[in-house]
Coordinates of C-alpha atoms and ligand atoms in Angstrom, one line a residue:
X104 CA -6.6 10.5 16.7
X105 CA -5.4 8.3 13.7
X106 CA -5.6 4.7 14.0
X107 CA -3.1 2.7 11.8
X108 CA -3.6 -0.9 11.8
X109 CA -1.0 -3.1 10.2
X110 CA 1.7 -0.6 11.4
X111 CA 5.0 -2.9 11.6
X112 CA 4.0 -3.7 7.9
X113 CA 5.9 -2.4 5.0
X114 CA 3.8 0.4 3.9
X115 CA 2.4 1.1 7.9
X116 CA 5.5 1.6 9.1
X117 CA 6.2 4.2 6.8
X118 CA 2.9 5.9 7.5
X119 CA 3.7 5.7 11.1
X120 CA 6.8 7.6 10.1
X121 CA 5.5 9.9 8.3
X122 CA 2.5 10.8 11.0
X123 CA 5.0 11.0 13.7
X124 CA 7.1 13.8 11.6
X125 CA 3.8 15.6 11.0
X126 CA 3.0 15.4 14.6
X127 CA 0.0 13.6 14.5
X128 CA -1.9 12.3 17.2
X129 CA -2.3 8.5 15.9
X130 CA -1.1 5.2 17.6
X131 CA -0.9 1.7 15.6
X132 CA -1.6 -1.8 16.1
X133 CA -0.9 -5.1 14.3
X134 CA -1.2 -8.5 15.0
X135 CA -1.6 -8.0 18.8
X136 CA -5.1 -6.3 17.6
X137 CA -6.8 -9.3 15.2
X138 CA -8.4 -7.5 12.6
X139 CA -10.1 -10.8 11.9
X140 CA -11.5 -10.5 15.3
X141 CA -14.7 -7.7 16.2
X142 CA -14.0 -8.3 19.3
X143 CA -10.7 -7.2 19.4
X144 CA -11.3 -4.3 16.9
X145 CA -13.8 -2.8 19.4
X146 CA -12.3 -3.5 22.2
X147 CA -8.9 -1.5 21.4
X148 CA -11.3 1.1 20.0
X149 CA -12.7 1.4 23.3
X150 CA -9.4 1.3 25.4
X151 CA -8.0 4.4 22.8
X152 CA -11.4 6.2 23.2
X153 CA -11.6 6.1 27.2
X154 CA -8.8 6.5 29.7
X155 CA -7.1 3.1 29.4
X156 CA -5.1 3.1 26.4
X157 CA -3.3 6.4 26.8
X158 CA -2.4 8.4 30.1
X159 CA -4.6 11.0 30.7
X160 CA -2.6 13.5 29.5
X161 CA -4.2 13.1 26.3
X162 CA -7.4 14.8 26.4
X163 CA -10.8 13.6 25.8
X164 CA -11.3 15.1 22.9
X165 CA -8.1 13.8 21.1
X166 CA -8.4 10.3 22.1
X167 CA -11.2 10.7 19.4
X168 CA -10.7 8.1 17.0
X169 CA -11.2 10.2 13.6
X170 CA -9.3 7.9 10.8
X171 CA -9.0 4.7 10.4
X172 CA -5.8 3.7 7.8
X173 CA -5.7 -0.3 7.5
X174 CA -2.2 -1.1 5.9
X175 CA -2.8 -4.7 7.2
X176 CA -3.5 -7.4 4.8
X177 CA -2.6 -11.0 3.9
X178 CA 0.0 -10.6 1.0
X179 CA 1.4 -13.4 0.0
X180 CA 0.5 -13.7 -3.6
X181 CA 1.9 -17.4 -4.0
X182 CA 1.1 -18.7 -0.8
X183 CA -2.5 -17.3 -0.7
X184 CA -3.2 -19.9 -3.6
X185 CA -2.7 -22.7 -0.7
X186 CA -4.2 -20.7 2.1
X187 CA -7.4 -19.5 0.4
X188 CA -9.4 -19.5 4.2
X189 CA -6.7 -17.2 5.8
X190 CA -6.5 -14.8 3.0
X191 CA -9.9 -14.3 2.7
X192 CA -10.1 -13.7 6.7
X193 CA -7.2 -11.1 6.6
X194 CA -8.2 -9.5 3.1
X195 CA -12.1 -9.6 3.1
X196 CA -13.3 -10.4 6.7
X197 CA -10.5 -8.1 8.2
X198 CA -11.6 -4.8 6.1
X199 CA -15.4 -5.3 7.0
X200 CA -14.7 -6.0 10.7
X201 CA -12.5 -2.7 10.4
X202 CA -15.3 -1.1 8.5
X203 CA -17.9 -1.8 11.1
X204 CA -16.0 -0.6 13.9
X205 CA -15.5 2.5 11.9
X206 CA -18.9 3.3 11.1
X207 CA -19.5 2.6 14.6
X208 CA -17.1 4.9 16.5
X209 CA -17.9 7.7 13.3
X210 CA -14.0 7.4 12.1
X211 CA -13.4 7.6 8.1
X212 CA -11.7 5.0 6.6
X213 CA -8.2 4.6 4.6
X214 CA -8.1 1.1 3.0
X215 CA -5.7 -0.4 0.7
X216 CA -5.9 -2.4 -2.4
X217 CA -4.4 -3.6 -5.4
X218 CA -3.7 -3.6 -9.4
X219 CA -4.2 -7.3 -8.9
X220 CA -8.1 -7.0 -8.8
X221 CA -7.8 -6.2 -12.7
X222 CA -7.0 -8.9 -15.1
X223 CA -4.6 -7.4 -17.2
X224 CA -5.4 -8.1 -20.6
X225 CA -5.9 -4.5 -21.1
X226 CA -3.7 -2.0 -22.9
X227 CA -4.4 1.5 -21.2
X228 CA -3.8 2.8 -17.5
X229 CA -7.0 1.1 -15.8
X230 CA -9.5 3.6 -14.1
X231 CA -11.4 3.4 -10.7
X232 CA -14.6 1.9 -12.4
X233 CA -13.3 -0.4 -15.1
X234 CA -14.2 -3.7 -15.5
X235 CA -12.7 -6.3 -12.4
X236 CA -11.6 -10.0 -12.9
X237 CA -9.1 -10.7 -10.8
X238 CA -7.0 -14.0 -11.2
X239 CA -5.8 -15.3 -8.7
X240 CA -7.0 -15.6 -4.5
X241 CA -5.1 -12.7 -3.7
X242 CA -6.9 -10.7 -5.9
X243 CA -9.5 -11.9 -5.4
X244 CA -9.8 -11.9 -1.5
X245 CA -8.5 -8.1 -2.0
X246 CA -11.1 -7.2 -4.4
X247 CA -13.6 -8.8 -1.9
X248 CA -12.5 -6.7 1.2
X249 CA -13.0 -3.3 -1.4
X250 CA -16.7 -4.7 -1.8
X251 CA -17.1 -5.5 1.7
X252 CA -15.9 -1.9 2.7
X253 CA -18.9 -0.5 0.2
X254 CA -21.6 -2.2 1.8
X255 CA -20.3 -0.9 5.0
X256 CA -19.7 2.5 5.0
X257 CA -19.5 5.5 3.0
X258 CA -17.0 7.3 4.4
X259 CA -14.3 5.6 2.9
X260 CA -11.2 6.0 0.3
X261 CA -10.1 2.7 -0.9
X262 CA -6.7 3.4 -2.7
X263 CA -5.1 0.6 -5.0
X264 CA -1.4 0.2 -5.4
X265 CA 1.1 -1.8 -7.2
X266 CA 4.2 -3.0 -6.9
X267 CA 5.0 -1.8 -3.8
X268 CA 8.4 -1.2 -2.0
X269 CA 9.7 0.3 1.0
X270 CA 12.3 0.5 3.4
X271 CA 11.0 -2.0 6.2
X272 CA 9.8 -5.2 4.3
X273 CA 10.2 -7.6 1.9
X274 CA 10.2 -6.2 -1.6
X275 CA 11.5 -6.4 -5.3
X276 CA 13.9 -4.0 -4.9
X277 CA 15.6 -5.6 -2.0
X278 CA 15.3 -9.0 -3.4
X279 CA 17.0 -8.0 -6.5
X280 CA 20.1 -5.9 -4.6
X281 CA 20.7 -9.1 -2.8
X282 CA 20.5 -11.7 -5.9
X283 CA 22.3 -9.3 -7.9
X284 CA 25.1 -9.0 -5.4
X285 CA 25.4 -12.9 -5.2
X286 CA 24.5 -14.3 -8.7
X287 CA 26.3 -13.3 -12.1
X288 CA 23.4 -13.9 -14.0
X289 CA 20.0 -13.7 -13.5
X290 CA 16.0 -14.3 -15.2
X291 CA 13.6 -11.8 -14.9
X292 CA 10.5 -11.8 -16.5
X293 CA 9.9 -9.1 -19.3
X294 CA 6.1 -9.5 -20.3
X295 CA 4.6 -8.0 -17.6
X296 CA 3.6 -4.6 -17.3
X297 CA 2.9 -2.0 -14.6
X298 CA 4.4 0.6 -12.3
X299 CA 6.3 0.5 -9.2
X300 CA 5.0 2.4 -5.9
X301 CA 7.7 3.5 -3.7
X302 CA 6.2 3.1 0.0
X303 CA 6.8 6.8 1.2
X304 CA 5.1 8.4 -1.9
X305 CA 2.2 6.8 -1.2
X306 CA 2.2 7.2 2.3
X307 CA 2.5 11.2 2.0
X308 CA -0.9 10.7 -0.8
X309 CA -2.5 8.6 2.3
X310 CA -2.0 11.1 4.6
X311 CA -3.2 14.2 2.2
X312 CA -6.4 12.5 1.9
X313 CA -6.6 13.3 5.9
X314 CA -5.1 17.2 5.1
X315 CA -7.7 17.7 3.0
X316 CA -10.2 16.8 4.9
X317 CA -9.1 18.3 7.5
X318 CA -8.5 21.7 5.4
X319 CA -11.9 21.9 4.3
X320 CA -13.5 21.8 7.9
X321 CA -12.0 25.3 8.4
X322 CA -12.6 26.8 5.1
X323 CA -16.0 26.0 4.5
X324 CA -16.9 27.5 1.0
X325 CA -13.2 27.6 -0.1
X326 CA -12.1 23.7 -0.5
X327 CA -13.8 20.7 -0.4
X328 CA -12.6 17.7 0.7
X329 CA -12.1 14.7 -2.0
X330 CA -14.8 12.9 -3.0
X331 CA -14.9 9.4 -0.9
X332 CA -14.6 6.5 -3.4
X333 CA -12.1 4.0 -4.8
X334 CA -8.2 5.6 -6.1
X335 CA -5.2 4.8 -7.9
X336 CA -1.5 5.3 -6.7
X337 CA 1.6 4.2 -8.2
X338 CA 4.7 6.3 -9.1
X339 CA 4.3 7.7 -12.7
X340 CA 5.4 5.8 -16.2
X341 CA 5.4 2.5 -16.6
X342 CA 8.0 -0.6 -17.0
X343 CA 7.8 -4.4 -16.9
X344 CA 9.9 -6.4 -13.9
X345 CA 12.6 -6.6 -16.4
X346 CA 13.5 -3.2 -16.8
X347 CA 12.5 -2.4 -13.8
X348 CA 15.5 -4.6 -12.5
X349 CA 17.7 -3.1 -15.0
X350 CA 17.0 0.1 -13.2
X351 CA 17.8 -1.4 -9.9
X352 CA 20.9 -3.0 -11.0
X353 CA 22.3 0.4 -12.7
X354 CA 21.1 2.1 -9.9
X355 CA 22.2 0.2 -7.2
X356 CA 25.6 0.3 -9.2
X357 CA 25.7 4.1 -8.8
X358 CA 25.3 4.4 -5.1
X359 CA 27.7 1.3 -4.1
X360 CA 24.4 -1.1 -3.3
X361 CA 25.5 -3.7 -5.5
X362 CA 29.7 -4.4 -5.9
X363 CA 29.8 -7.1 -7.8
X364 CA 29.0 -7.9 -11.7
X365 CA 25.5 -9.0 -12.8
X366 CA 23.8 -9.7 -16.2
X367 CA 20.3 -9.2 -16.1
X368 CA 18.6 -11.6 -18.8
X369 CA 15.0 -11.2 -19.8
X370 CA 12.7 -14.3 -19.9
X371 CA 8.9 -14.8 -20.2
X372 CA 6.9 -15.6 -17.5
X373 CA 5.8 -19.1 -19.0
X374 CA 10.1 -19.2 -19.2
X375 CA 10.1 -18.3 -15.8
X376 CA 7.5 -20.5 -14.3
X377 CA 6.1 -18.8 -11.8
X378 CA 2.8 -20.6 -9.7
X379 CA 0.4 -18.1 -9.9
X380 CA -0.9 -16.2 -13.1
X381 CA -0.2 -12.2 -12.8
X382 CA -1.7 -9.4 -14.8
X383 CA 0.3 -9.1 -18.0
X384 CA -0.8 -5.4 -18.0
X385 CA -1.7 -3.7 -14.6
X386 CA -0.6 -0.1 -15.3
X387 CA -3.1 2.2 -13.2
X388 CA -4.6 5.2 -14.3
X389 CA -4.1 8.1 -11.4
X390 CA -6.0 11.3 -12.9
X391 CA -8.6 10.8 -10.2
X392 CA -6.5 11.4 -7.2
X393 CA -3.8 13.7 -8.9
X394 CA -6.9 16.2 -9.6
X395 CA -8.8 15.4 -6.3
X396 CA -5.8 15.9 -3.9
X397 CA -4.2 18.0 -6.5
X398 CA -0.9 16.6 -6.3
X399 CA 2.2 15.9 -8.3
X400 CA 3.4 12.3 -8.5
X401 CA 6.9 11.5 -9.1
X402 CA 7.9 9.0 -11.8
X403 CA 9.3 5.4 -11.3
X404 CA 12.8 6.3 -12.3
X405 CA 12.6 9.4 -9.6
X406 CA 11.6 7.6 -6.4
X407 CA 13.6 4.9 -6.6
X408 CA 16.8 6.0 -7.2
X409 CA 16.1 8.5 -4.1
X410 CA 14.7 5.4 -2.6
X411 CA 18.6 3.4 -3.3
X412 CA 20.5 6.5 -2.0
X413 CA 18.6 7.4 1.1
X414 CA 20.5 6.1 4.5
X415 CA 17.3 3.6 5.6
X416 CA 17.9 1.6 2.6
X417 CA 18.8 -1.8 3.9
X418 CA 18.0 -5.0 2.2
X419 CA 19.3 -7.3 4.6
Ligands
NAP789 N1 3.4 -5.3 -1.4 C1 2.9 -5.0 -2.6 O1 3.6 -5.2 -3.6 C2 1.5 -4.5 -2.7 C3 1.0 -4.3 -4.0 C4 -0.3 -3.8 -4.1 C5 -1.1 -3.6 -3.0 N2 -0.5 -3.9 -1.7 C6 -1.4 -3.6 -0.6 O2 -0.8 -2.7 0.3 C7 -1.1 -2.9 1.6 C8 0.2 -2.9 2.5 O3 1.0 -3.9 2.0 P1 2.4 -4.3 2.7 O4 3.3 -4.9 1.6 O5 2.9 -3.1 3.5 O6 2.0 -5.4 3.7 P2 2.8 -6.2 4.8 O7 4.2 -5.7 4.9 O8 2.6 -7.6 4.6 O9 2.0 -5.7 6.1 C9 0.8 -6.2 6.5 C10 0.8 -6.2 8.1 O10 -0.4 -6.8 8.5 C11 -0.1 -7.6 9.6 N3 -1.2 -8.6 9.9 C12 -1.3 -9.9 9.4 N4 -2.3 -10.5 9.9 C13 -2.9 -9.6 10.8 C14 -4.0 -9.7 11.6 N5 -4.8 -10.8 11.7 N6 -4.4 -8.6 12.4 C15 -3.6 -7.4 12.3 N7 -2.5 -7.3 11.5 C16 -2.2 -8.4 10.8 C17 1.2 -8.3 9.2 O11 1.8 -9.0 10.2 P3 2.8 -10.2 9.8 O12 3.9 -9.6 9.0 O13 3.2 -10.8 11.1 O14 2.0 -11.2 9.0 C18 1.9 -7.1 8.7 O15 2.6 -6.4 9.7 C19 -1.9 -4.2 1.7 O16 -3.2 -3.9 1.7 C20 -1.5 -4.9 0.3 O17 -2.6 -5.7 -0.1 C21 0.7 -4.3 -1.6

């Protein structure tokens, strides 16, 4: 059984998708189950893991909770600045509550994280291990929880995204659609850099760190699962908000999203004024995971125009 906490969020509904079109066993929780809360945690744990969670259809031995994947987090970059106390209970007290439980019921653990632990003044795709100084709460309540998570457990993948967009949340991409079909000219910063991560790409990565793991229980000698440890995942290349609008706008042009005309002007982010300061350069290196779970990943451009075309799009 796969247990997906935060699963109305952006990225854990898709998972939830995804898992149900696989035909997993899994079942998903939110805010009804506090991760802030042990008791709670342990408690729905408990309900899964005996008979009163699921009819009893489900057998014993599937009720098993094996995999933990916590898409749940407080991620309100801006507003976190105000509400230090809450995003440190979702970001850093959630993950080792979850962490604990996991170690406890013997269930691996998915967790996610963010480019946003990194300070950005570097000038190459940040790996795994490189050096951390996050600047802002966010951040740094994120980069927390990955710490708390280590001291926790070992059975874990920690897997840090960026600029993250789906079809059931707030986002950039749906932002922009709408400004751009109600403005004739808009700012948008040009001076930071990094690559966007469409939602269902990294779900499917999520969910092939559970295939191989899975795969290498029955063929001992042949595979091995990946290492457990800290990964990157974003969609290939690299752009800065400007461009990536650009993209959007041309894009959402093509395929009848956007009707009316727009001018997309660049601006710097001292221009643009934003509250909190953002990694100028958060581009993330993924050579770890692509040779671990030996995968392809599609670049920027790819995913989201299929991401623009596809039926589920809906911005409103
Ligand atoms: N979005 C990005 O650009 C981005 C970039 C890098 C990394 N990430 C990371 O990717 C992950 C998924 O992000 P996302 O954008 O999909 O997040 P999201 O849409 O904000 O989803 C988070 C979910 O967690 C729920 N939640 C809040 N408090 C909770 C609690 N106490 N107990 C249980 N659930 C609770 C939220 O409910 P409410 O909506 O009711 O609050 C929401 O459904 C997060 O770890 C995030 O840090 C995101």
């Amino acid at each position: 059984m796969i247990w997906v906490i935060g699963n109305k969020g952006m990225l854990g509904s898709e998972v939830c998708r995804q898992l149900e079109e696989k035909k997993y066993n899994w079942v998903g929780t939110d805010r009804e189950v506090d991760i802030t809360s042990m008791d709670a945690l342990e408690g729905f744990a408990e309900s899964v893991e005996t008979n009163a969670y699921f009819p009893s259809k489900i057998s014993h031995k599937d009720r098993k909770i094996t995999w933990i994947i916590n898409c749940s987090a407080y991620t309100n970059v801006e507003k976190a600045e105000e509400e230090t106390e809450l995003a440190a209970k979702l970001n850093e007290d959630g993950p080792r509550n979850i962490a604990r439980v996991a170690r406890k019921i013997g269930a691996k653990l998915i967790h996610i994280s963010t480019d946003y632990v990194f300070g950005g003044n570097g000038s190459q795709p940040y790996n795994e291990d490189d050096a951390k100084n996050p600047l802002g709460v966010y951040g740094k309540t994120k980069l927390a929880g990955e710490v708390a998570i280590q001291k926790e457990m070992n059975t874990y993948y920690i897997v840090r995204t960026a600029w993250l967009y789906g079809f059931d949340g707030k986002n950039f991409v749906y932002t922009m659609t709408k400004v751009m079909n109600s403005h004739d000219q808009i700012k948008v910063v040009d001076d930071q850099k990094g690559t966007p991560t469409c939602a269902p790409d990294l779900a499917d990565s999520l969910l092939k760190f559970i295939e191989k793991n899975e795969g290498a229980k029955s063929l001992i000698g042949k595979h091995s699962a990946p290492a457990y440890g800290i990964y990157h995942f974003t969609n290939g290349g690299e752009t800065n908000w400007h461009d990536f609008a650009c993209e959007i706008y041309r894009l959402g042009k093509k395929y009848g999203r956007i009707t009316g005309e727009c001018v997309v002007n660049a601006c710097s982010t001292e221009e643009y004024g934003a509250k909190v300061e953002r990694p100028a350069y958060s581009v993330l290196s993924k050579d770890k995971i692509i040779k671990e779970l030996k995968i392809k990943i599609p670049e920027w451009q790819v995913s989201l125009e299929k991401f623009i075309k596809n039926e589920r799009f809906n911005p409103l």
